[in-house]
Coordinates of C-alpha atoms in Angstrom, one line a residue:
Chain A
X1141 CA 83.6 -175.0 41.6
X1142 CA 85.6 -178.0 42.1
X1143 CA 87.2 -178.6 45.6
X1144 CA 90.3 -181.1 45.2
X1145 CA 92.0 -182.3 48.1
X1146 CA 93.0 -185.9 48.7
X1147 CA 93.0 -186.6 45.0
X1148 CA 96.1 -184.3 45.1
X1149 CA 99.2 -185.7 46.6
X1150 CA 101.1 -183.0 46.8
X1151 CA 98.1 -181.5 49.7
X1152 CA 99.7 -181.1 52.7
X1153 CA 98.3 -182.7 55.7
X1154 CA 100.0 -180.8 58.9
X1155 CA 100.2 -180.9 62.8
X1156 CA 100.7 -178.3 64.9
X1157 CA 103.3 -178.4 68.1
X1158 CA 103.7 -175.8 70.8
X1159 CA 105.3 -176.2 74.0
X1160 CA 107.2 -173.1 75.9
X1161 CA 110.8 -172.8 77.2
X1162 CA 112.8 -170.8 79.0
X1163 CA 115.7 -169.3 76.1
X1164 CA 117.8 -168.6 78.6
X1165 CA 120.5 -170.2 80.1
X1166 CA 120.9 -169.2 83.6
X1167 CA 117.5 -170.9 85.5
X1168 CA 117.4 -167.2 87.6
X1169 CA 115.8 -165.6 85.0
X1170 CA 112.0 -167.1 84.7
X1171 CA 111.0 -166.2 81.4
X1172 CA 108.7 -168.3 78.7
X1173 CA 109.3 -168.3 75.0
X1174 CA 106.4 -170.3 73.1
X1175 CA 107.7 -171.2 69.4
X1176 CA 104.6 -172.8 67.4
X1177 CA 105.7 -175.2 64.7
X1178 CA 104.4 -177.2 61.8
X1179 CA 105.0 -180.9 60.8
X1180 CA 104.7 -181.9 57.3
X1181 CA 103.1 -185.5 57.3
X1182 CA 103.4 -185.9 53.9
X1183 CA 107.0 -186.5 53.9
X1184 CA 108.1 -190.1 54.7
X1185 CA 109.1 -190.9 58.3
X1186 CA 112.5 -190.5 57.9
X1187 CA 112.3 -187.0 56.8
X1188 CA 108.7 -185.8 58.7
X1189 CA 110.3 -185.6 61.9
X1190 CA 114.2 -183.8 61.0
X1191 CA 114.8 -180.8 62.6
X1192 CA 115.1 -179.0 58.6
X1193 CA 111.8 -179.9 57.9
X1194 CA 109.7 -178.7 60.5
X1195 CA 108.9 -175.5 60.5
X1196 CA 109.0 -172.3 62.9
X1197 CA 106.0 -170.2 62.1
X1198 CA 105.5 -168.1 65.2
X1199 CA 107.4 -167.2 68.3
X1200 CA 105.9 -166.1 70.8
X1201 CA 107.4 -163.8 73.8
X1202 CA 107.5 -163.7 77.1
X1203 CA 108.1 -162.7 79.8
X1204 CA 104.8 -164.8 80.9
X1205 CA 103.5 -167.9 78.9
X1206 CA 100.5 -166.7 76.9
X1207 CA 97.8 -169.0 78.4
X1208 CA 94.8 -168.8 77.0
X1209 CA 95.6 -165.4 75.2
X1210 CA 98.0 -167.9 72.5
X1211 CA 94.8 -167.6 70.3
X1212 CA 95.6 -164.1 69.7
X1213 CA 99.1 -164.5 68.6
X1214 CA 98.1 -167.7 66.7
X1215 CA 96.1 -165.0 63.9
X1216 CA 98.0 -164.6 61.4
X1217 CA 99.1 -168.3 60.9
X1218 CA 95.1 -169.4 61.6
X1219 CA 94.3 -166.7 58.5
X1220 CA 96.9 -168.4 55.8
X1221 CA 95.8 -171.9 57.1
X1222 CA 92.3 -170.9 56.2
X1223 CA 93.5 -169.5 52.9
X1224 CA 95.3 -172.6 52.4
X1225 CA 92.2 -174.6 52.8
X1226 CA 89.6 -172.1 51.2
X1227 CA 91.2 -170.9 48.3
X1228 CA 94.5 -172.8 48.3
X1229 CA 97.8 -171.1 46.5
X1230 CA 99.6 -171.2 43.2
X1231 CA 102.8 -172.9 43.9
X1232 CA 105.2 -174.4 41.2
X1233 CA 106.1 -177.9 41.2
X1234 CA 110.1 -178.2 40.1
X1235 CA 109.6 -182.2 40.5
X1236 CA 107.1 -182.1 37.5
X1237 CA 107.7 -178.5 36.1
X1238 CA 104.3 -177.6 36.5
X1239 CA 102.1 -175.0 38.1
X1240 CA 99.5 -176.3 40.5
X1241 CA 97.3 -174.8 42.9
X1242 CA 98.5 -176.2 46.6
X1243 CA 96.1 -176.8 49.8
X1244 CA 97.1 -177.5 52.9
X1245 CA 94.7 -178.9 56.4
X1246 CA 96.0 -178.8 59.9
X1247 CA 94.7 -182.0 61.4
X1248 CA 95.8 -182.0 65.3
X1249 CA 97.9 -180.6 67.7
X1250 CA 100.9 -181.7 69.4
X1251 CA 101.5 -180.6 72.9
X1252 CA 101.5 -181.4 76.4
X1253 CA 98.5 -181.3 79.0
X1254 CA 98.6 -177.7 80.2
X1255 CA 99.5 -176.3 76.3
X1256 CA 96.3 -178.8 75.4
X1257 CA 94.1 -176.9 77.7
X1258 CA 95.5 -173.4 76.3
X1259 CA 95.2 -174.4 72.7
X1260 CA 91.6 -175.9 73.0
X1261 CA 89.9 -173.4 75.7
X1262 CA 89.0 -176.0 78.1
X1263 CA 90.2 -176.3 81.6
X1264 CA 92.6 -178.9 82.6
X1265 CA 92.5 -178.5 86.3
X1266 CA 90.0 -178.8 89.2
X1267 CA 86.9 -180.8 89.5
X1268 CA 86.1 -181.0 85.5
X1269 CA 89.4 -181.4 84.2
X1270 CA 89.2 -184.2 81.8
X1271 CA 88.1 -182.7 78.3
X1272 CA 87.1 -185.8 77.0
X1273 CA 84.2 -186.8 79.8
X1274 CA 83.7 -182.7 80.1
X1275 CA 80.9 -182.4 82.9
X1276 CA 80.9 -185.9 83.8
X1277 CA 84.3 -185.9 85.2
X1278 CA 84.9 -187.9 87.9
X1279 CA 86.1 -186.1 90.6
X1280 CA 87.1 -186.0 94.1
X1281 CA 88.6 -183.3 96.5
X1282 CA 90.5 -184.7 99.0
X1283 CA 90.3 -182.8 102.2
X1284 CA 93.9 -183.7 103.9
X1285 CA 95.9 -183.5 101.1
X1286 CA 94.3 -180.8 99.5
X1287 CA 94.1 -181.9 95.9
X1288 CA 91.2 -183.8 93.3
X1289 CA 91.9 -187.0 92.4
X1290 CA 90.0 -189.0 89.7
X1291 CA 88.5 -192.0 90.3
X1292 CA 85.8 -192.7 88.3
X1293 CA 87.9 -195.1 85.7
X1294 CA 85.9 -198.0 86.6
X1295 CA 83.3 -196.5 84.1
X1296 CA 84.9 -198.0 81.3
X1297 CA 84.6 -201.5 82.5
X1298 CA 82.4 -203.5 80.8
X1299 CA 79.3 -204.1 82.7
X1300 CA 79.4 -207.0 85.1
X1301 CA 83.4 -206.9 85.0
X1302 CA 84.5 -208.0 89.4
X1303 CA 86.4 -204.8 89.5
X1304 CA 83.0 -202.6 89.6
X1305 CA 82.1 -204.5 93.3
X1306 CA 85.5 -204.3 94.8
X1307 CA 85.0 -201.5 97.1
X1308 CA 87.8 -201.8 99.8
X1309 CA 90.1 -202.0 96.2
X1310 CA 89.1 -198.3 94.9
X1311 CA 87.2 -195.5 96.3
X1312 CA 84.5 -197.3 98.7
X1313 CA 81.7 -197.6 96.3
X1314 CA 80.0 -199.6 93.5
X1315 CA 80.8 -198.5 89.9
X1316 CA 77.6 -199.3 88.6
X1317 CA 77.7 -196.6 85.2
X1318 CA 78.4 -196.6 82.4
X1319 CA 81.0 -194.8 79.7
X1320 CA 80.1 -190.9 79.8
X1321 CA 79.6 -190.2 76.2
X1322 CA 81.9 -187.6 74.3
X1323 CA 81.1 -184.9 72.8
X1324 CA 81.5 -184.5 69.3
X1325 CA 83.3 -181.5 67.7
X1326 CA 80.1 -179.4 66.7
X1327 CA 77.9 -180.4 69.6
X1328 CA 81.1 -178.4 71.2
X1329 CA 81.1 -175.7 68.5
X1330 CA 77.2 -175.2 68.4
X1331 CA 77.3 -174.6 72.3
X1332 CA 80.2 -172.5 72.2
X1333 CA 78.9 -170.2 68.8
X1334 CA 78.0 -167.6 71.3
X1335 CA 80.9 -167.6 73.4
X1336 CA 82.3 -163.8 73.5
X1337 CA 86.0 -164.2 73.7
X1338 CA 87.8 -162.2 76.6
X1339 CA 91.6 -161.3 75.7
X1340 CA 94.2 -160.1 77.9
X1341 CA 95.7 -160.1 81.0
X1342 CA 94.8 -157.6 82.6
X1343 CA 91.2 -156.3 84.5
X1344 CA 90.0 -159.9 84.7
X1345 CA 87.0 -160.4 85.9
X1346 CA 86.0 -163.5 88.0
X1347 CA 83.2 -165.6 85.7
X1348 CA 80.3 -166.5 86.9
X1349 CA 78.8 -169.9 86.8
X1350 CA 75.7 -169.2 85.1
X1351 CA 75.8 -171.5 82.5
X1352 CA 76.6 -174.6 83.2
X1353 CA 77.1 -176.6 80.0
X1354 CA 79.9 -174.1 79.0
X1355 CA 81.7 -173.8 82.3
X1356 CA 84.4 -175.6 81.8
X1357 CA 84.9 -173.4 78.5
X1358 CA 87.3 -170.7 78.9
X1359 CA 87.2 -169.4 75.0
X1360 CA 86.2 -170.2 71.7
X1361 CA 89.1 -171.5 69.8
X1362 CA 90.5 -169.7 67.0
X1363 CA 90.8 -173.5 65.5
X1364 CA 86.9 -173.3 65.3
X1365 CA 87.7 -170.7 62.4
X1366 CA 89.3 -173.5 60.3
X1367 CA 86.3 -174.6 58.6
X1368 CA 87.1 -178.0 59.1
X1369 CA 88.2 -178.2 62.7
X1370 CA 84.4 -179.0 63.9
X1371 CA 84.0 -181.7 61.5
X1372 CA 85.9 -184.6 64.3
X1373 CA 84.6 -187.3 65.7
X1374 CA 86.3 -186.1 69.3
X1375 CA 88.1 -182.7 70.0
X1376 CA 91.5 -183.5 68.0
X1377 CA 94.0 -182.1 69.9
X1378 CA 96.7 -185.0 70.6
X1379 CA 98.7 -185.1 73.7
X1380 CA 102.1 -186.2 73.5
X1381 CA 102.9 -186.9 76.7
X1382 CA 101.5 -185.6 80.3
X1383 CA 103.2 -183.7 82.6
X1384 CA 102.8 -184.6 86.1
X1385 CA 103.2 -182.2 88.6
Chain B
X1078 CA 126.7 -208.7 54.4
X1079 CA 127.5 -211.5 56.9
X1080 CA 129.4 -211.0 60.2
X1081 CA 132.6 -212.6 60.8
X1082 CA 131.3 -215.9 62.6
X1083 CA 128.7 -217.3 59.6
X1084 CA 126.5 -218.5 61.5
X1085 CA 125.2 -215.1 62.5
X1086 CA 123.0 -213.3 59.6
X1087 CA 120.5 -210.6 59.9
X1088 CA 117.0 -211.2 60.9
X1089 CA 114.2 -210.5 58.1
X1090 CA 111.7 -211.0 60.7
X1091 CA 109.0 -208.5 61.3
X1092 CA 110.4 -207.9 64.9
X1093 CA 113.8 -207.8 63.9
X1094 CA 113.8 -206.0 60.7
X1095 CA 117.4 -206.8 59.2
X1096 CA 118.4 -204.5 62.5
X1097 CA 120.0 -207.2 64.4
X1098 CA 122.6 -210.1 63.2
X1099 CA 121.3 -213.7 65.4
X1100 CA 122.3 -217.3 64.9
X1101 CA 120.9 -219.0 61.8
X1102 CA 118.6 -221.4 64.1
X1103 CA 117.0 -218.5 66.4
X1104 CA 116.4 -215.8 62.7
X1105 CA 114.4 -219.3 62.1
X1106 CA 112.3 -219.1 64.7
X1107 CA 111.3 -215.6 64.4
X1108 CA 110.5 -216.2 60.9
X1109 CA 108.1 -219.5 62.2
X1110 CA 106.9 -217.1 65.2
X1111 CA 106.7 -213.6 63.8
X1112 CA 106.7 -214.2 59.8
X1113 CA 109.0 -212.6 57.0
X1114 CA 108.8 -208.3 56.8
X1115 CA 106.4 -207.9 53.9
X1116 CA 108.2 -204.9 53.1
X1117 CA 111.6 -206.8 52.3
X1118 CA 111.2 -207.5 49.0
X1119 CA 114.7 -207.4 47.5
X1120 CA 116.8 -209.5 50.0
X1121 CA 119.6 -207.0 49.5
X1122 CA 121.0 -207.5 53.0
X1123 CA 121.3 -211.6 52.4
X1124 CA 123.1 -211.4 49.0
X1125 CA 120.7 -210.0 46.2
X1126 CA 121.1 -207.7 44.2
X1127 CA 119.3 -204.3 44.1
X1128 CA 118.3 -203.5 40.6
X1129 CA 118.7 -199.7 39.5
X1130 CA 115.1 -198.6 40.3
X1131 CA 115.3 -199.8 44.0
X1132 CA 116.1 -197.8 46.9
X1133 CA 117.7 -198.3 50.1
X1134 CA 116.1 -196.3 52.8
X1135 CA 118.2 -196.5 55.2
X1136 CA 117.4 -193.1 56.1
X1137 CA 119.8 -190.6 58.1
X1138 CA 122.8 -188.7 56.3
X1139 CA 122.8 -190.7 53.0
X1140 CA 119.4 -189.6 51.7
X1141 CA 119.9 -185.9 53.3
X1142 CA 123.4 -185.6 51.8
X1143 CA 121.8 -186.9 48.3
X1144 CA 119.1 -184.2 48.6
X1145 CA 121.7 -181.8 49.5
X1146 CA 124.1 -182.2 46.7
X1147 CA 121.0 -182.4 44.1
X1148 CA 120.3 -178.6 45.5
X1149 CA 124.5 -178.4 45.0
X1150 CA 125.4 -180.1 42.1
X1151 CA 129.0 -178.3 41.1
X1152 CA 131.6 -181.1 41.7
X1153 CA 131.9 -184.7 43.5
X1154 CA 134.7 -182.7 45.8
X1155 CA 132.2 -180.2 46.8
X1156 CA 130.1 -183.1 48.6
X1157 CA 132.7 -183.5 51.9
X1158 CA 131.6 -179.3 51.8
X1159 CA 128.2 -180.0 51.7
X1160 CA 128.5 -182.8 54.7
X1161 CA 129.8 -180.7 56.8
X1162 CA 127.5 -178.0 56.3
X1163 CA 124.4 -180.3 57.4
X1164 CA 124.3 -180.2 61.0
X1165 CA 123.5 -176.6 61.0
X1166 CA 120.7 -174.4 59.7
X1167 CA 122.9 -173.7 56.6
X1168 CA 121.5 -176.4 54.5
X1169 CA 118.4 -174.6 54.3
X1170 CA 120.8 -171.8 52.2
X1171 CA 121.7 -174.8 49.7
X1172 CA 118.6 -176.1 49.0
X1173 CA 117.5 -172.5 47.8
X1174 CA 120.6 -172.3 45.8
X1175 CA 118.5 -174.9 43.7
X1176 CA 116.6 -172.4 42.6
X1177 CA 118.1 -170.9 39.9
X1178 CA 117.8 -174.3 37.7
X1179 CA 114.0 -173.0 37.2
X1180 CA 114.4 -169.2 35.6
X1181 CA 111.2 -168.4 34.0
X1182 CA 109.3 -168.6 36.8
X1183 CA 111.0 -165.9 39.1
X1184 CA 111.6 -162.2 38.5
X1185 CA 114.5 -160.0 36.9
X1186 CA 115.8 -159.3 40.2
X1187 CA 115.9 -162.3 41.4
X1188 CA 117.4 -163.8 38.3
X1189 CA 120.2 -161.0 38.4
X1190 CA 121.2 -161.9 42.0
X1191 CA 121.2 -165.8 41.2
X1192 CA 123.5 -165.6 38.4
X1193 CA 125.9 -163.2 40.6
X1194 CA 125.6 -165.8 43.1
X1195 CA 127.0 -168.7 40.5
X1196 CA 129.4 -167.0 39.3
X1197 CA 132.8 -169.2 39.7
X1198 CA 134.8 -167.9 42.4
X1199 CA 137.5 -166.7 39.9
X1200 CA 137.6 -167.5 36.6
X1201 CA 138.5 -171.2 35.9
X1202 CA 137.3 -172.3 39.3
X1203 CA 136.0 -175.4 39.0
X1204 CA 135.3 -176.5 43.2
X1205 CA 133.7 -173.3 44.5
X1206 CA 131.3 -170.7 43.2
X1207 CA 130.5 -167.2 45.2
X1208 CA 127.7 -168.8 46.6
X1209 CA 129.7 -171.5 48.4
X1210 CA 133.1 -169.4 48.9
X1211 CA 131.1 -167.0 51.1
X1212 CA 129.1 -169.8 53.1
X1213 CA 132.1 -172.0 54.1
X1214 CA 133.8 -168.8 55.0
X1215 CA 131.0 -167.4 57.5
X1216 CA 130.3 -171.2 58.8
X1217 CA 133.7 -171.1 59.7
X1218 CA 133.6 -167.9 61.5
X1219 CA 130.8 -168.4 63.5
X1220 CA 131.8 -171.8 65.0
X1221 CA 134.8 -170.3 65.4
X1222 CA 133.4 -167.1 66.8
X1223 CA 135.8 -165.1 65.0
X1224 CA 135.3 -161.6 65.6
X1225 CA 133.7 -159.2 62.4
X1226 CA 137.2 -157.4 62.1
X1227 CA 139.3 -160.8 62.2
X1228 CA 137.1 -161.8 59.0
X1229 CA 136.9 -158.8 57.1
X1230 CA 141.2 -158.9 57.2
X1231 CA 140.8 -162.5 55.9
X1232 CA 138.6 -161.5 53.4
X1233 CA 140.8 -159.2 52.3
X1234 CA 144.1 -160.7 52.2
X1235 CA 141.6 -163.6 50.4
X1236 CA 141.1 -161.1 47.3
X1237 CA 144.5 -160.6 47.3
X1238 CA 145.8 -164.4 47.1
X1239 CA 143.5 -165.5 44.6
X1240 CA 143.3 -165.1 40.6
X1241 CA 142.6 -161.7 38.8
X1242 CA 139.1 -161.8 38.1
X1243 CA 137.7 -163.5 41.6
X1244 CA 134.5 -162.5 43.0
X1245 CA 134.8 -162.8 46.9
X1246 CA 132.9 -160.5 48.8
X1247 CA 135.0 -157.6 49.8
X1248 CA 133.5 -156.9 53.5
X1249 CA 131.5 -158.9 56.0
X1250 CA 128.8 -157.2 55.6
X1251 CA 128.1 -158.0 52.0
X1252 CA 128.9 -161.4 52.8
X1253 CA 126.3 -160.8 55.1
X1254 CA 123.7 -159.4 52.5
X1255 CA 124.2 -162.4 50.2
X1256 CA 123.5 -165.2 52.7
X1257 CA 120.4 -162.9 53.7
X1258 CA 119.6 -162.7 50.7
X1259 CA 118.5 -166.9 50.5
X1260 CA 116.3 -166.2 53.9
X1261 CA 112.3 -165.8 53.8
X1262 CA 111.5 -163.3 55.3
X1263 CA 109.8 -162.8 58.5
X1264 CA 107.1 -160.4 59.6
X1265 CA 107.3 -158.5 63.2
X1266 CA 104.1 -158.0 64.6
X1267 CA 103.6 -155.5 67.8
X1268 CA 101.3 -156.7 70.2
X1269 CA 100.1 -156.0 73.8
X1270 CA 101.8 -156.6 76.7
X1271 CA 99.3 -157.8 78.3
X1272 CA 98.2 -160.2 75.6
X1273 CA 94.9 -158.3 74.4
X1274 CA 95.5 -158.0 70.9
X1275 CA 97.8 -157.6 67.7
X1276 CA 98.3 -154.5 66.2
X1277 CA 97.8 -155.1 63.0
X1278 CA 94.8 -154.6 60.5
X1279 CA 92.4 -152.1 61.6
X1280 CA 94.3 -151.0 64.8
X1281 CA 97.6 -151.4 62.7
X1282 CA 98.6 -147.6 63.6
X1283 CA 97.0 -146.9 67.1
X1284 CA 99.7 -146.5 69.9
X1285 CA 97.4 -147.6 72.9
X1286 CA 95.7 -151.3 73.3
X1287 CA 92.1 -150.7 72.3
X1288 CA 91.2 -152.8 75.2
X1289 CA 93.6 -152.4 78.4
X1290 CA 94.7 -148.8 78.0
X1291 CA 98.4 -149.7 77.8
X1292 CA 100.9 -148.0 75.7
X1293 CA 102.4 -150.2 72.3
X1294 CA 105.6 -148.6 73.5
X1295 CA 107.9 -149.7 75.9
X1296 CA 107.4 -147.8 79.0
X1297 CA 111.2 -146.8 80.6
X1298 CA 110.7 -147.9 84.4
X1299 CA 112.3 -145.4 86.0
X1300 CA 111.3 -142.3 84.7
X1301 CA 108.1 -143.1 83.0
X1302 CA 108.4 -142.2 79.9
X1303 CA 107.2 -143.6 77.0
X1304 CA 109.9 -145.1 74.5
X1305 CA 108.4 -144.3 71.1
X1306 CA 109.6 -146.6 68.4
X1307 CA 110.3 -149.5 70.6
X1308 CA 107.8 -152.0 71.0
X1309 CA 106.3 -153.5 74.5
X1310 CA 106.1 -156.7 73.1
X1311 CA 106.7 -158.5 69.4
X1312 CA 105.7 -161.3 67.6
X1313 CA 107.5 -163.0 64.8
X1314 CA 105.5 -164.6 62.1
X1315 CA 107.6 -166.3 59.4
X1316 CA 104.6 -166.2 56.9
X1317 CA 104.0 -170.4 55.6
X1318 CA 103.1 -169.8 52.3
X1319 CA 106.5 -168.5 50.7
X1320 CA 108.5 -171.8 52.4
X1321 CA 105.8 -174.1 51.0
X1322 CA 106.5 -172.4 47.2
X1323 CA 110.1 -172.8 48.4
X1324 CA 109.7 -176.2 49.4
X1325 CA 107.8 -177.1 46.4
X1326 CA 111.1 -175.5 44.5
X1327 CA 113.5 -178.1 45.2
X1328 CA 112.2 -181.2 42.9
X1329 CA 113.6 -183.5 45.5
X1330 CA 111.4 -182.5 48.2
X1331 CA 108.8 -182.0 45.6
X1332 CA 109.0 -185.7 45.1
X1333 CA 109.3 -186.5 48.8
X1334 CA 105.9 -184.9 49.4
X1335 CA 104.1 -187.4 47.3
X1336 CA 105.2 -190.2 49.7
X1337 CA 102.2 -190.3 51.8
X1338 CA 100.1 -191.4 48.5
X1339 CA 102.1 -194.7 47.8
X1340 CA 103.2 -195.7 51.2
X1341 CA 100.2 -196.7 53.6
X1342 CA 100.9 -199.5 55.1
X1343 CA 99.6 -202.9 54.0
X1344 CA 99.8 -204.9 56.4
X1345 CA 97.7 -203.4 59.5
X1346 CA 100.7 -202.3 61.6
X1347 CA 100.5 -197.9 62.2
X1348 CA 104.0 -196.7 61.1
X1349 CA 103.2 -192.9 60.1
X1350 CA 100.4 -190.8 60.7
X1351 CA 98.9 -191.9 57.3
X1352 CA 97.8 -195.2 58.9
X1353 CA 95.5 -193.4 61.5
X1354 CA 91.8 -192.9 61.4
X1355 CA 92.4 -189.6 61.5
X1356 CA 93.9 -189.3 58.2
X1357 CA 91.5 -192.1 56.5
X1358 CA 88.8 -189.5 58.0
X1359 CA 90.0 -186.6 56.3
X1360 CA 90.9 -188.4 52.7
X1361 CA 86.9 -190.0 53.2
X1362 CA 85.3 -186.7 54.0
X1363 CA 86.9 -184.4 51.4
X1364 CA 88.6 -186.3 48.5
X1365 CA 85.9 -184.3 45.8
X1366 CA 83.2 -182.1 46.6
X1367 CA 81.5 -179.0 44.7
X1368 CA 81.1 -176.0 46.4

């Protein structure tokens, strides 16, 4: 059986953007709504991006933000995004009069820092926070102000660049390695296949650091369910912009 | 297209991009520095003129306001209507009015409802049809925040003014059921309050969370008591695949969704996602492939 995708133009190519809010007016009341859209990148940029065309496909309540647990309310649109993609839909065309069976792939996420770390299972905080570099994070606690800071960007200089021996300038030391190397998206799928996914709030138990390669994993994606979500060349969820807090 | 002082004239440059009007000597030097937009072909803005099969995209209202009256098409006067109705979420309502051009692929039902929804507000009405009677009525209630008895006096006294014969809803809530009638639909999921799980599928009917113990229902704070038929917590899904078919319905954003096919860009600079890697990825990795 024949599997059409980019020879079809009418495929639709789609991000997906999450951020929460609080609905209410009055700042008294703390309460997180998480509304998960769609963007259709097919459409040309003057249209992609109108508030008409993107589209609402989940809301998500409060009162707390879901966290890691957005994977279970994300379901139901992760099951007809896989339909989309697997077996595709019968839709009619009124531009050409003419039936045709419709695909769709999802091919990132739009979101900020913390949402990124929610969507994609790593962590985004603490001593391994960069998901990119993963266990070769950089990091370094600071004692008086309580806090990590990251200083291991030297790294990506090229090798005998005069940065790399200014001590006094950075952190007190030598940058003598090299770029860490990222992992691709199924190196991370084949060491997470085994990952049992723990839902819910409540009864948490603390986890212990037994395994080291997968620490910094807090859950299996549901995105890993999309066939092709392993198939990147590094994780693909795109940050918009950072928060700093 | 030339200012007052002639001197000044757009700037084709590929920095300027016809947005700004500069002295004749300085939109020379960009032109030396920067080079000519490859993408101005028709120099519409400097005196040519635009043949018939040439578009302007100028984006904003014009091309939105085209793809709503195409959804519209009853009259010119019906346009300055349709205008005002853009900035809010009723435009959605017009472009499934569209609908109706394409019968045969849509069931009795819906083909009854249509057909009562054309119908010419009374008979020789040439500007309005029920459809857009009742839509510029409740717009104009709820920006107004009329209250539900204030409208359902206007709609009276409405049926009475106009010709024998016209078909204005009688009540606000049928005015209500008509405009519903346009929406998808959207599906209400229960779910734990602590986030455990959906119930839906195999643990559709169960009334505790499989996992934490907690009730489906909301649980009255005060007394305890268990509030069967309200939920603890719900999610909405408004289900993708019946706004893509509606989408697809509307020929004009049928054709828009082919843009991504003709438009990459040619000359290296990124101006939509279809200039990424990303996208050359996925179009490399699965244009074909047998399963």
């Amino acid at each position: 059986m024949a599997f059409f995708f980019s020879v079809e133009p009418r495929n639709l190519r789609l991000g997906l953007a999450t951020d929460g809010f609080n609905p209410f007016r009055t700042l008294s009341s703390k309460y997180s709504c998480w509304p998960v859209m769609l963007v259709m990148y097919n459409l040309p940029p003057w249209i992609c991006m109108r508030r008409e065309n993107i589209m609402l496909t989940l809301l998500i309540p409060g009162p707390k933000q879901p966290g890691n647990d957005i994977d279970v309310f994300l379901q139901p649109l992760i099951e007809d995004l896989q339909e989309l993609w697997n077996r595709g839909t019968n839709v009619y065309d009124a531009f050409t009069n003419s039936y045709f069976n419709l695909k769709a792939i999802l091919m990132w996420t739009i979101n900020d820092f913390p949402a990124y770390g929610n969507l994609a299972g790593c962590t985004t905080k603490g001593r391994k926070a960069c998901p990119l570099c993963a266990e070769n994070t950089c990091s370094l606690w600071l004692t008086h102000s309580k806090k990590f800071s990251y200083m291991g960007h030297r790294r990506f200089l090229r090798p005998h660049h005069p940065y790399r021996t200014k001590k006094k300038w950075f952190d007190g030391n030598n940058e003598s390695g090299g770029k860490p190397r990222i992992l691709n998206g199924s190196q991370i799928a084949s060491s997470l296949k085994d990952f049992r996914n723990d839902w819910g709030k409540y009864g948490k138990k603390k986890r212990k650091k037994d395994n080291d390669s997968v620490y910094m994993w807090k859950k299996r994606s549901i995105f890993f369910e999309l066939s092709y979500w392993e198939v990147r060349i590094i994780p693909n969820f795109n940050v918009i912009f950072i928060i700093n807090k | 297209m030339i200012a007052g002082d002639s001197e000044n004239i757009l700037c084709p440059c590929k920095d300027c991009r016809n947005l700004s009007y500069l002295h004749t000597e300085i939109v020379y030097e960009h032109i030396v520095i920067w080079g000519m937009d490859p993408t101005y072909t028709t120099w519409f803005h400097h005196g040519e003129q635009l043949t018939n099969n040439e578009k302007q995209h100028d984006g904003g209202p014009s091309e939105i306001l085209n793809l709503y009256k195409a959804a519209y098409a009853q009259d010119a006067d019906s346009g300055e209507q349709v205008e005002e109705m853009l900035d809010d979420g009723f435009s959605n309502f017009l472009e499934e009015a569209e609908a109706p051009q394409v019968e045969e692929r849509l069931d009795d039902d819906m083909i009854n409802f249509l057909e009562e929804a054309q119908k010419p507000l009374y008979p020789g009405c040439k500007k309005h049809v029920k459809l857009s009677a009742t839509l510029v009525l409740y717009k104009h209630k709820v920006m107004n925040r009329w209250s539900d008895n204030s409208f359902n006096g206007l709609l009276s006294i409405l049926r009475d003014m106009l010709p024998e014969g016209n078909v204005i809803p009688d009540s606000i809530s049928s005015a209500r059921k008509l405009v519903k009638s346009f929406d998808n639909e959207y599906e209400k999921i229960h779910a734990c309050k602590n986030d455990c799980c959906l119930f839906r599928k195999e643990i559709e009917g169960v009334e505790t969370c499989p996992k934490c113990g907690s009730s489906r229902w909301q649980v009255d704070k005060q007394t305890q008591k268990v509030r069967k038929g309200i939920p603890a917590k719900v999610l909405r899904y408004f289900p993708i695949i019946p706004r893509f078919k509606r989408m697809f319905g509307s020929s004009e954003m049928s054709k828009q969704f082919r843009w991504h096919f003709t438009n990459k860009s040619e000359d290296g600079n990124m101006r939509h996602p279809v200039d990424s890697l990303a996208w050359e990825m996925i179009d490399k990795k699965w244009p074909f492939f047998f399963q």
